[in-house]
Amino acid sequence: MRFAFSKSAVLVHLALLTIFLASGSCRASALGTYLPLVWLALATIEMCLLFPPAVKGETIEASRRRAARGLFRDPLFFTGIAGLVFILCQTLNGPRPVGYDGAALTWRVGPPPLAGLPSCFDRSQAFQAFFWLLPAWTAALAIRHGLTRRGRLRLLDVLAALSALLALFSLIQYGRGAAWRLWGQTVAPDYYGIFAYRGFAAAFFGMMFLVAAGLLITALEDGVSSRRRRLLFAAMLLNLVAAAFTREHGALLLVGCGGLAGLVYAFAHLRRRVAQAQKIRYLAALFITLAALAFLHFVAYPENALHARFQVLRSGQVLRNGWFEERQVLCRAAWRIFETYPAYGTGTWGFRHEVGRFLSDADWDRIVSGTQNPITCCCDPLQFLCELGLVGAGGLLLAILLLLVPFCRRLYLLLSANPSQIASLEESRLVRFPPVAVASLAAVVGAAAMGFYDMPFRDPLVVLVWFMLLALLPGLLPVPRGRLAPNDAPAPPREDRQKGARRWNPFARRRRHNSRREV
């Protein structure tokens, strides 16, 4: 297969963006390590404008004009710019002074340098959100305007391969008990692989397990080479094991329920699409794999940490350890902080600076973790609302809705289309969805559900992959081209302009006038 950089430039830059965040070289304590993201983001946008997807019969100049017109008219483009400017305003308008009032025996917060504008308590902490949102915004725009359907499927392959390598490294590190990450960096107290927190790894590997499963079902249906099927099966298995050994409740529920639902879906989807002999071979391979995992879990290593976590879940101790009560206390404090700063919030990670003022002595007694400086309320939507306010959280919600609108439109067109419009459509509407689209949607929903009782969206890699999957969803659905909306289909080359006609230019008349005066 020949490689043409002009056709894969956007895909290569998206892969580099993901690989850089997955390398473990970025550290929140040193924001300078995030600076290459700015250059990668600018280069990705540049590739979208220089090498856009071409339409048959269209010149490269016309393709570039169409790509620029579509990019600069996309509401997501301006929403992202507004969000980044909001984060910069929060960062620059700070820090707010905090002092103890001896007369009132309470802590008080002073005004920001510029009253009435977004502010923060710590500039370096507030600026972290800039590097969370910049890669995700860039990737979403590049997917919408720079990738074809084939390019989007290849991007999923890249994500599956990268997640398999990260899972392999994380499992090796977990088995050896080594206190190091890639490039020999020091680790956080609750590290897992390249991730500083197990909850980040749980969300990432849980999402990629479902995506790899969807790619595997598609490969089994299409009858591709056995090498590709084996690689996808290995990627799915590695992500499954890596997510399970995070020992996070959300990861165990996601891979457990997702795995069972995936088995049922795969059997129903492949029942009439795969020969009987192939079904027997696939079931035999699945049975052997499950038997090997059961042997390792129950017989070879019966005292492993994952087995102990399952015993805790079965006994119900997790519901009686006080963690849920602590979470409720912190969530109520986060809501009171939001009521104090409703418009602009406290700035990223401002919850940790303000939560102490909104906790009573009885609330402190309910915090069973023993920490005197809670950094999260274990509910990402509420904490984003608390730290970004109505303006910032509203912009983030608007960006998500803008990514969901094309998917909902295509979903409606797919469900209302007749089989005569697309030869591959089935009569039953339930089997029209491609497996990779179902798996990607399940990954997006599953990670979003984990965000309601943990903080997975505090990691830039998780945010990037989640927004990538959300932007990829519309292009994974087969929809009749004749029924696509103008914003979903590439615009054809303009043929209404006569040959030799000039494009209107508001400065052309002045230039001609000046040229006559010079003569």
mmCIF file with all atom_site columns, C-alpha atoms in Angstrom, residues 211-302:
data_model
loop_
_atom_site.group_PDB
_atom_site.id
_atom_site.type_symbol
_atom_site.label_atom_id
_atom_site.label_alt_id
_atom_site.label_comp_id
_atom_site.label_asym_id
_atom_site.label_entity_id
_atom_site.label_seq_id
_atom_site.pdbx_PDB_ins_code
_atom_site.Cartn_x
_atom_site.Cartn_y
_atom_site.Cartn_z
_atom_site.occupancy
_atom_site.B_iso_or_equiv
_atom_site.pdbx_formal_charge
_atom_site.auth_seq_id
_atom_site.auth_comp_id
_atom_site.auth_asym_id
_atom_site.auth_atom_id
_atom_site.pdbx_PDB_model_num
ATOM 1  C CA . VAL A 1 211 ? -14.003 0.501   20.696 1.00 0.00 ? 211 VAL A CA 1
ATOM 2  C CA . ALA A 1 212 ? -11.671 -2.448  20.069 1.00 0.00 ? 212 ALA A CA 1
ATOM 3  C CA . ALA A 1 213 ? -14.613 -4.821  20.507 1.00 0.00 ? 213 ALA A CA 1
ATOM 4  C CA . GLY A 1 214 ? -16.590 -2.890  17.882 1.00 0.00 ? 214 GLY A CA 1
ATOM 5  C CA . LEU A 1 215 ? -13.666 -2.995  15.451 1.00 0.00 ? 215 LEU A CA 1
ATOM 6  C CA . LEU A 1 216 ? -13.296 -6.730  16.061 1.00 0.00 ? 216 LEU A CA 1
ATOM 7  C CA . ILE A 1 217 ? -16.979 -7.433  15.336 1.00 0.00 ? 217 ILE A CA 1
ATOM 8  C CA . THR A 1 218 ? -16.678 -5.405  12.123 1.00 0.00 ? 218 THR A CA 1
ATOM 9  C CA . ALA A 1 219 ? -13.576 -7.376  11.126 1.00 0.00 ? 219 ALA A CA 1
ATOM 10 C CA . LEU A 1 220 ? -15.339 -10.682 11.775 1.00 0.00 ? 220 LEU A CA 1
ATOM 11 C CA . GLU A 1 221 ? -18.283 -9.539  9.677  1.00 0.00 ? 221 GLU A CA 1
ATOM 12 C CA . ASP A 1 222 ? -16.164 -8.339  6.751  1.00 0.00 ? 222 ASP A CA 1
ATOM 13 C CA . GLY A 1 223 ? -13.970 -11.431 6.700  1.00 0.00 ? 223 GLY A CA 1
ATOM 14 C CA . VAL A 1 224 ? -10.661 -9.544  6.743  1.00 0.00 ? 224 VAL A CA 1
ATOM 15 C CA . SER A 1 225 ? -7.289  -11.214 7.140  1.00 0.00 ? 225 SER A CA 1
ATOM 16 C CA . SER A 1 226 ? -6.701  -13.391 10.175 1.00 0.00 ? 226 SER A CA 1
ATOM 17 C CA . ARG A 1 227 ? -3.766  -11.194 11.211 1.00 0.00 ? 227 ARG A CA 1
ATOM 18 C CA . ARG A 1 228 ? -5.987  -8.146  11.628 1.00 0.00 ? 228 ARG A CA 1
ATOM 19 C CA . ARG A 1 229 ? -8.570  -10.164 13.562 1.00 0.00 ? 229 ARG A CA 1
ATOM 20 C CA . ARG A 1 230 ? -5.911  -11.477 15.936 1.00 0.00 ? 230 ARG A CA 1
ATOM 21 C CA . LEU A 1 231 ? -4.438  -8.036  16.516 1.00 0.00 ? 231 LEU A CA 1
ATOM 22 C CA . LEU A 1 232 ? -7.849  -6.552  17.285 1.00 0.00 ? 232 LEU A CA 1
ATOM 23 C CA . PHE A 1 233 ? -8.642  -9.442  19.616 1.00 0.00 ? 233 PHE A CA 1
ATOM 24 C CA . ALA A 1 234 ? -5.329  -8.892  21.419 1.00 0.00 ? 234 ALA A CA 1
ATOM 25 C CA . ALA A 1 235 ? -6.043  -5.157  21.718 1.00 0.00 ? 235 ALA A CA 1
ATOM 26 C CA . MET A 1 236 ? -9.501  -5.836  23.139 1.00 0.00 ? 236 MET A CA 1
ATOM 27 C CA . LEU A 1 237 ? -8.129  -8.369  25.634 1.00 0.00 ? 237 LEU A CA 1
ATOM 28 C CA . LEU A 1 238 ? -5.293  -6.096  26.788 1.00 0.00 ? 238 LEU A CA 1
ATOM 29 C CA . ASN A 1 239 ? -7.670  -3.176  27.342 1.00 0.00 ? 239 ASN A CA 1
ATOM 30 C CA . LEU A 1 240 ? -10.054 -5.446  29.235 1.00 0.00 ? 240 LEU A CA 1
ATOM 31 C CA . VAL A 1 241 ? -7.373  -6.710  31.617 1.00 0.00 ? 241 VAL A CA 1
ATOM 32 C CA . ALA A 1 242 ? -5.802  -3.260  32.051 1.00 0.00 ? 242 ALA A CA 1
ATOM 33 C CA . ALA A 1 243 ? -9.175  -1.707  32.890 1.00 0.00 ? 243 ALA A CA 1
ATOM 34 C CA . ALA A 1 244 ? -9.996  -4.497  35.337 1.00 0.00 ? 244 ALA A CA 1
ATOM 35 C CA . PHE A 1 245 ? -6.705  -4.196  37.226 1.00 0.00 ? 245 PHE A CA 1
ATOM 36 C CA . THR A 1 246 ? -7.316  -0.537  37.942 1.00 0.00 ? 246 THR A CA 1
ATOM 37 C CA . ARG A 1 247 ? -9.756  -1.999  40.507 1.00 0.00 ? 247 ARG A CA 1
ATOM 38 C CA . GLU A 1 248 ? -12.042 0.978   40.055 1.00 0.00 ? 248 GLU A CA 1
ATOM 39 C CA . HIS A 1 249 ? -15.733 0.258   40.508 1.00 0.00 ? 249 HIS A CA 1
ATOM 40 C CA . GLY A 1 250 ? -16.640 2.179   37.365 1.00 0.00 ? 250 GLY A CA 1
ATOM 41 C CA . ALA A 1 251 ? -14.147 0.248   35.252 1.00 0.00 ? 251 ALA A CA 1
ATOM 42 C CA . LEU A 1 252 ? -15.360 -3.102  36.568 1.00 0.00 ? 252 LEU A CA 1
ATOM 43 C CA . LEU A 1 253 ? -18.964 -2.174  35.825 1.00 0.00 ? 253 LEU A CA 1
ATOM 44 C CA . LEU A 1 254 ? -18.098 -0.757  32.403 1.00 0.00 ? 254 LEU A CA 1
ATOM 45 C CA . VAL A 1 255 ? -16.075 -3.732  31.161 1.00 0.00 ? 255 VAL A CA 1
ATOM 46 C CA . GLY A 1 256 ? -18.344 -6.248  32.890 1.00 0.00 ? 256 GLY A CA 1
ATOM 47 C CA . CYS A 1 257 ? -21.675 -4.934  31.659 1.00 0.00 ? 257 CYS A CA 1
ATOM 48 C CA . GLY A 1 258 ? -20.156 -3.799  28.369 1.00 0.00 ? 258 GLY A CA 1
ATOM 49 C CA . GLY A 1 259 ? -18.542 -7.179  27.802 1.00 0.00 ? 259 GLY A CA 1
ATOM 50 C CA . LEU A 1 260 ? -21.768 -9.094  28.436 1.00 0.00 ? 260 LEU A CA 1
ATOM 51 C CA . ALA A 1 261 ? -23.762 -6.721  26.237 1.00 0.00 ? 261 ALA A CA 1
ATOM 52 C CA . GLY A 1 262 ? -21.064 -6.984  23.576 1.00 0.00 ? 262 GLY A CA 1
ATOM 53 C CA . LEU A 1 263 ? -21.277 -10.781 23.559 1.00 0.00 ? 263 LEU A CA 1
ATOM 54 C CA . VAL A 1 264 ? -25.049 -10.676 23.107 1.00 0.00 ? 264 VAL A CA 1
ATOM 55 C CA . TYR A 1 265 ? -24.785 -8.006  20.415 1.00 0.00 ? 265 TYR A CA 1
ATOM 56 C CA . ALA A 1 266 ? -22.009 -9.844  18.552 1.00 0.00 ? 266 ALA A CA 1
ATOM 57 C CA . PHE A 1 267 ? -24.002 -13.076 18.542 1.00 0.00 ? 267 PHE A CA 1
ATOM 58 C CA . ALA A 1 268 ? -27.134 -11.310 17.272 1.00 0.00 ? 268 ALA A CA 1
ATOM 59 C CA . HIS A 1 269 ? -25.231 -9.291  14.656 1.00 0.00 ? 269 HIS A CA 1
ATOM 60 C CA . LEU A 1 270 ? -23.078 -12.107 13.280 1.00 0.00 ? 270 LEU A CA 1
ATOM 61 C CA . ARG A 1 271 ? -25.716 -14.822 13.427 1.00 0.00 ? 271 ARG A CA 1
ATOM 62 C CA . ARG A 1 272 ? -26.685 -14.498 9.763  1.00 0.00 ? 272 ARG A CA 1
ATOM 63 C CA . ARG A 1 273 ? -23.481 -12.935 8.464  1.00 0.00 ? 273 ARG A CA 1
ATOM 64 C CA . VAL A 1 274 ? -20.880 -15.569 9.348  1.00 0.00 ? 274 VAL A CA 1
ATOM 65 C CA . ALA A 1 275 ? -20.664 -19.176 8.208  1.00 0.00 ? 275 ALA A CA 1
ATOM 66 C CA . GLN A 1 276 ? -21.376 -21.945 10.700 1.00 0.00 ? 276 GLN A CA 1
ATOM 67 C CA . ALA A 1 277 ? -17.790 -23.238 10.689 1.00 0.00 ? 277 ALA A CA 1
ATOM 68 C CA . GLN A 1 278 ? -16.448 -19.774 11.462 1.00 0.00 ? 278 GLN A CA 1
ATOM 69 C CA . LYS A 1 279 ? -18.921 -19.388 14.315 1.00 0.00 ? 279 LYS A CA 1
ATOM 70 C CA . ILE A 1 280 ? -17.607 -22.578 15.891 1.00 0.00 ? 280 ILE A CA 1
ATOM 71 C CA . ARG A 1 281 ? -14.007 -21.383 15.601 1.00 0.00 ? 281 ARG A CA 1
ATOM 72 C CA . TYR A 1 282 ? -14.818 -17.987 17.071 1.00 0.00 ? 282 TYR A CA 1
ATOM 73 C CA . LEU A 1 283 ? -16.749 -19.509 19.972 1.00 0.00 ? 283 LEU A CA 1
ATOM 74 C CA . ALA A 1 284 ? -13.915 -21.938 20.644 1.00 0.00 ? 284 ALA A CA 1
ATOM 75 C CA . ALA A 1 285 ? -11.366 -19.114 20.739 1.00 0.00 ? 285 ALA A CA 1
ATOM 76 C CA . LEU A 1 286 ? -13.609 -17.119 23.073 1.00 0.00 ? 286 LEU A CA 1
ATOM 77 C CA . PHE A 1 287 ? -14.155 -20.110 25.370 1.00 0.00 ? 287 PHE A CA 1
ATOM 78 C CA . ILE A 1 288 ? -10.414 -20.849 25.559 1.00 0.00 ? 288 ILE A CA 1
ATOM 79 C CA . THR A 1 289 ? -9.651  -17.212 26.387 1.00 0.00 ? 289 THR A CA 1
ATOM 80 C CA . LEU A 1 290 ? -12.276 -17.029 29.130 1.00 0.00 ? 290 LEU A CA 1
ATOM 81 C CA . ALA A 1 291 ? -11.098 -20.351 30.567 1.00 0.00 ? 291 ALA A CA 1
ATOM 82 C CA . ALA A 1 292 ? -7.495  -19.117 30.657 1.00 0.00 ? 292 ALA A CA 1
ATOM 83 C CA . LEU A 1 293 ? -8.507  -15.893 32.408 1.00 0.00 ? 293 LEU A CA 1
ATOM 84 C CA . ALA A 1 294 ? -10.600 -17.825 34.931 1.00 0.00 ? 294 ALA A CA 1
ATOM 85 C CA . PHE A 1 295 ? -7.689  -20.198 35.626 1.00 0.00 ? 295 PHE A CA 1
ATOM 86 C CA . LEU A 1 296 ? -5.297  -17.313 36.238 1.00 0.00 ? 296 LEU A CA 1
ATOM 87 C CA . HIS A 1 297 ? -7.799  -15.493 38.433 1.00 0.00 ? 297 HIS A CA 1
ATOM 88 C CA . PHE A 1 298 ? -9.106  -18.329 40.600 1.00 0.00 ? 298 PHE A CA 1
ATOM 89 C CA . VAL A 1 299 ? -6.393  -21.021 40.530 1.00 0.00 ? 299 VAL A CA 1
ATOM 90 C CA . ALA A 1 300 ? -2.969  -19.663 39.646 1.00 0.00 ? 300 ALA A CA 1
ATOM 91 C CA . TYR A 1 301 ? -3.245  -16.353 41.553 1.00 0.00 ? 301 TYR A CA 1
ATOM 92 C CA . PRO A 1 302 ? -6.217  -16.639 43.935 1.00 0.00 ? 302 PRO A CA 1
#
